Short mmCIF file of C-alpha atoms in Angstrom, two decimals:
data_model
loop_
_atom_site.label_atom_id
_atom_site.label_comp_id
_atom_site.label_asym_id
_atom_site.label_seq_id
_atom_site.Cartn_x
_atom_site.Cartn_y
_atom_site.Cartn_z
CA GLN N 1 0.00 0.00 0.00
CA VAL N 2 1.07 3.57 -0.62
CA GLN N 3 2.95 5.10 2.32
CA LEU N 4 4.59 8.46 2.83
CA VAL N 5 6.65 8.57 6.02
CA GLN N 6 8.14 11.89 7.06
CA SER N 7 11.03 12.74 9.33
CA GLY N 8 10.54 13.83 12.92
CA THR N 9 9.91 17.04 14.78
CA GLU N 10 12.45 19.84 14.39
CA VAL N 11 13.24 22.86 16.54
CA LYS N 12 15.28 25.56 14.86
CA LYS N 13 16.49 29.06 15.64
CA PRO N 14 15.59 32.03 13.46
CA GLY N 15 17.86 32.30 10.46
CA ALA N 16 18.62 28.59 10.36
CA SER N 17 17.52 26.05 7.75
CA VAL N 18 15.48 22.87 8.09
CA LYS N 19 15.35 19.84 5.81
CA VAL N 20 12.32 17.55 5.98
CA SER N 21 12.28 14.15 4.33
CA CYS N 22 9.40 12.11 2.95
CA LYS N 23 10.17 8.45 2.27
CA THR N 24 7.72 6.75 -0.06
CA SER N 25 6.79 3.14 -0.69
CA GLY N 26 4.10 1.06 -2.30
CA TYR N 27 4.13 2.67 -5.74
CA THR N 28 6.44 3.71 -8.58
CA PHE N 29 8.26 6.70 -7.11
CA THR N 30 9.01 8.35 -10.45
CA GLY N 31 5.47 8.00 -11.70
CA TYR N 32 3.80 10.61 -9.52
CA TYR N 33 4.49 14.24 -8.73
CA MET N 34 4.90 15.25 -5.09
CA HIS N 35 3.84 18.47 -3.39
CA TRP N 36 4.74 20.14 -0.12
CA VAL N 37 1.99 21.80 1.92
CA ARG N 38 2.27 23.48 5.31
CA GLN N 39 -0.16 24.35 8.07
CA ALA N 40 0.62 26.94 10.73
CA PRO N 41 -0.91 26.35 14.18
CA GLY N 42 -4.68 26.84 14.00
CA GLN N 43 -4.44 27.94 10.38
CA GLY N 44 -5.31 26.56 6.96
CA LEU N 45 -3.32 24.69 4.38
CA GLU N 46 -0.72 26.52 2.30
CA TRP N 47 0.80 25.17 -0.92
CA MET N 48 4.60 25.36 -0.99
CA GLY N 49 5.65 23.69 -4.19
CA ILE N 50 5.82 20.66 -6.45
CA ILE N 51 8.62 18.34 -7.52
CA ASN N 52 8.76 15.88 -10.38
CA PRO N 53 10.48 12.84 -8.87
CA SER N 54 11.40 11.63 -12.33
CA GLY N 55 13.44 14.56 -13.62
CA GLY N 56 13.78 16.57 -10.41
CA SER N 57 12.22 19.76 -11.77
CA THR N 58 10.46 21.96 -9.23
CA THR N 59 8.04 24.86 -9.04
CA SER N 60 7.10 26.94 -6.03
CA PRO N 61 4.97 30.04 -5.50
CA GLN N 62 6.69 33.40 -5.47
CA LYS N 63 6.29 33.63 -1.69
CA PHE N 64 8.79 30.81 -1.20
CA GLN N 65 11.08 31.30 -4.17
CA GLY N 66 14.66 31.65 -3.04
CA ARG N 67 13.95 30.04 0.34
CA VAL N 68 12.61 26.60 -0.50
CA THR N 69 14.57 23.81 -2.17
CA MET N 70 12.92 20.55 -3.13
CA THR N 71 15.03 17.56 -4.09
CA ARG N 72 14.65 13.83 -4.49
CA ASP N 73 16.69 10.65 -4.20
CA THR N 74 15.41 8.02 -6.58
CA SER N 75 17.61 5.33 -5.00
CA THR N 76 15.65 5.59 -1.74
CA SER N 77 12.33 6.88 -3.15
CA THR N 78 12.58 9.90 -0.91
CA VAL N 79 11.77 13.55 -1.49
CA TYR N 80 13.17 16.40 0.57
CA MET N 81 12.11 19.95 1.32
CA GLU N 82 14.61 22.43 2.70
CA LEU N 83 13.46 25.82 3.93
CA SER N 84 16.11 28.42 4.69
CA SER N 85 16.26 31.75 6.57
CA LEU N 86 13.66 30.50 9.00
CA ARG N 87 11.53 32.96 10.92
CA SER N 88 8.89 32.48 13.60
CA GLU N 89 6.11 32.60 10.98
CA ASP N 90 7.51 29.39 9.48
CA THR N 91 6.44 27.44 12.56
CA ALA N 92 4.05 24.90 11.10
CA VAL N 93 3.36 21.28 10.31
CA TYR N 94 4.86 20.44 6.93
CA TYR N 95 3.26 17.73 4.77
CA CYS N 96 4.35 15.94 1.65
CA ALA N 97 1.41 14.98 -0.55
CA ARG N 98 1.37 12.83 -3.66
CA VAL N 99 -0.86 13.78 -6.57
CA LEU N 100 -2.80 11.32 -8.69
CA THR N 101 -2.17 13.32 -11.86
CA TYR N 102 -0.18 16.49 -12.50
CA PHE N 103 -3.21 18.66 -11.76
CA GLY N 104 -4.22 16.81 -8.62
CA PRO N 105 -5.79 15.69 -6.39
CA PHE N 106 -3.56 15.16 -3.38
CA ASP N 107 -4.43 11.51 -2.86
CA TYR N 108 -1.87 10.42 -0.27
CA TRP N 109 -0.34 12.52 2.50
CA GLY N 110 2.56 12.08 4.87
CA GLN N 111 1.87 12.19 8.59
CA GLY N 112 3.30 15.69 8.87
CA THR N 113 6.46 17.12 10.41
CA LEU N 114 6.26 19.84 13.04
CA VAL N 115 8.89 22.52 12.62
CA THR N 116 9.15 25.03 15.43
CA VAL N 117 11.19 28.19 14.94
CA SER N 118 12.08 29.84 18.21
CA SER N 119 14.99 31.67 19.73
CA GLN R 1 -2.30 33.76 -5.63
CA SER R 2 -5.07 34.43 -3.07
CA ALA R 3 -6.62 31.67 -1.00
CA LEU R 4 -10.04 30.41 -2.00
CA THR R 5 -12.87 31.72 0.19
CA GLN R 6 -14.69 29.32 2.50
CA PRO R 7 -17.05 30.09 5.39
CA PRO R 8 -15.18 29.70 8.69
CA SER R 9 -17.84 27.46 10.13
CA ALA R 10 -20.85 25.31 9.30
CA SER R 11 -23.08 23.13 11.40
CA GLY R 12 -25.92 20.66 11.30
CA SER R 13 -27.66 18.05 13.38
CA PRO R 14 -27.16 14.31 12.91
CA GLY R 15 -29.04 13.13 9.85
CA GLN R 16 -29.26 16.57 8.29
CA SER R 17 -27.41 17.89 5.26
CA VAL R 18 -24.91 20.73 5.13
CA THR R 19 -23.25 22.45 2.19
CA ILE R 20 -19.87 24.19 2.31
CA SER R 21 -18.95 26.69 -0.39
CA CYS R 22 -15.57 27.48 -1.90
CA THR R 23 -15.32 30.65 -3.97
CA GLY R 24 -12.46 31.48 -6.24
CA THR R 25 -12.02 33.20 -9.58
CA SER R 26 -12.08 32.34 -13.25
CA SER R 27 -8.32 31.69 -12.92
CA ASP R 28 -8.76 28.80 -10.54
CA VAL R 29 -12.11 27.26 -9.52
CA GLY R 30 -13.98 28.69 -12.49
CA GLY R 31 -11.32 27.84 -15.01
CA TYR R 32 -10.62 24.18 -14.26
CA THR R 33 -12.34 20.98 -13.20
CA TYR R 34 -9.45 20.23 -10.83
CA VAL R 35 -11.28 21.13 -7.64
CA SER R 36 -10.90 18.79 -4.69
CA TRP R 37 -12.04 18.62 -1.07
CA TYR R 38 -10.22 17.36 2.00
CA GLN R 39 -11.36 16.36 5.48
CA GLN R 40 -9.01 16.94 8.39
CA HIS R 41 -9.56 15.72 11.91
CA PRO R 42 -7.54 17.38 14.72
CA GLY R 43 -3.92 16.33 14.70
CA LYS R 44 -4.32 14.28 11.53
CA ALA R 45 -3.27 14.71 7.93
CA PRO R 46 -5.92 15.79 5.42
CA LYS R 47 -7.90 13.07 3.66
CA LEU R 48 -9.15 13.31 0.09
CA MET R 49 -12.95 13.28 -0.08
CA ILE R 50 -13.85 14.67 -3.52
CA TYR R 51 -11.75 15.27 -6.63
CA GLU R 52 -12.34 16.75 -10.06
CA VAL R 53 -15.34 18.64 -8.67
CA SER R 54 -17.62 15.67 -8.04
CA LYS R 55 -15.74 12.37 -8.09
CA ARG R 56 -15.45 10.27 -4.93
CA PRO R 57 -12.38 8.15 -4.21
CA SER R 58 -12.94 4.54 -3.32
CA GLY R 59 -13.97 4.21 0.30
CA VAL R 60 -15.53 7.65 0.69
CA PRO R 61 -19.24 7.35 1.55
CA ASP R 62 -21.73 8.55 -1.05
CA ARG R 63 -23.05 10.92 1.60
CA PHE R 64 -20.29 13.24 0.38
CA SER R 65 -20.89 14.97 -2.94
CA GLY R 66 -19.41 17.88 -4.83
CA SER R 67 -20.53 20.36 -7.46
CA LYS R 68 -19.47 23.58 -9.11
CA SER R 69 -21.19 26.59 -10.59
CA GLY R 70 -19.11 29.34 -12.10
CA ASN R 71 -16.36 30.34 -9.68
CA THR R 72 -17.91 28.56 -6.70
CA ALA R 73 -17.52 24.90 -5.78
CA SER R 74 -19.58 23.21 -3.10
CA LEU R 75 -19.27 20.18 -0.86
CA THR R 76 -22.48 18.65 0.48
CA VAL R 77 -22.50 16.21 3.36
CA SER R 78 -25.81 14.38 3.69
CA GLY R 79 -27.01 12.29 6.61
CA LEU R 80 -24.56 13.99 8.98
CA GLN R 81 -22.77 11.72 11.41
CA THR R 82 -20.77 12.66 14.48
CA ASP R 83 -17.54 11.52 12.80
CA ASP R 84 -18.11 14.06 10.03
CA GLU R 85 -17.16 16.77 12.52
CA ALA R 86 -13.83 18.05 11.17
CA ASP R 87 -12.21 20.81 9.17
CA TYR R 88 -12.83 20.80 5.43
CA TYR R 89 -10.59 22.38 2.81
CA CYS R 90 -11.10 22.93 -0.88
CA SER R 91 -8.26 23.11 -3.35
CA SER R 92 -7.95 24.03 -7.01
CA TYR R 93 -5.35 24.07 -9.73
CA ALA R 94 -4.78 27.75 -10.46
CA GLY R 95 -2.94 27.64 -13.75
CA SER R 96 0.71 28.38 -14.54
CA ASN R 97 1.90 25.57 -12.27
CA ASN R 98 0.17 26.92 -9.20
CA TRP R 99 -2.21 25.37 -6.71
CA VAL R 100 -4.34 27.07 -4.06
CA PHE R 101 -6.28 26.02 -0.98
CA GLY R 102 -9.31 27.48 0.74
CA GLY R 103 -9.07 28.86 4.24
CA GLY R 104 -10.96 25.92 5.68
CA THR R 105 -14.40 25.37 7.22
CA LYS R 106 -14.96 23.89 10.66
CA LEU R 107 -17.98 21.58 10.48
CA THR R 108 -19.77 21.02 13.78
CA VAL R 109 -22.31 18.24 14.20
CA LEU R 110 -24.68 19.51 16.87
#
C-alpha cells in the first residue's frame, strides 16, 4: 500500500535552515508528482511547491522562491524539502502529498512534520 | 495567488445535510475541473474526499458529494454523522503551475 513517512519534529532558531524528508513506498516513485503543503498552528493549508520525482524539476509560489529547495533521491524513493532563513512565521506542520495526476488531487499525505522556529 | 474563500464554520444536526462553499475566480475554480475537497480531523493529515469537482475516491461514503457553478464549488454532506465533525478544505489548480487552498471550514455536528 502507498505510504509516505516523514522525518521527525524539528526545533530551529531564526535564520537557520530545516530539511524535511518524505520516504515513499508502495508505488512507482518516479510515476507521480509530489507536493509540499504546510499548516501553521490553528491555520489553513498553504501550498509550498511541487517536484517531479522523475526529472527533479520543481516549481514553487513566489512567496517561497529563493527560500525553499525541493530535491529527491530516486535510489531511496525519498523527497526532501529544505526551507532556509527560517523565521517564527515558518512554525508549522509540513506535509508531503502525492498527486494522482499532474493537476491533482492530493491523494496520499505524509503524517506531517512539526517545525518550530524559536529563539 | 489568493486563497479560496470558505465560510469559517458550518453546522448541522445528525441526519441533516450541510453544504460548504468554496469561492475562487475564473483563474482557478472557475477555469478548471481540478477542484478537490479534504477532510481533516484534529492532529491528523488531510484526507481526500472529492476530486475533479464531483468524483469520490474509493472508500468515501456517497453521503459526500461535490458540485461547481461558475467560480464557486460546493461540498455537500448528507445524513450527517458525528464523525463528520472536522475541518474541510477545498483546493484548485490555479494555472501556470500553481495550486491554491481554501481557508478551511470547521464543520460542527450539533
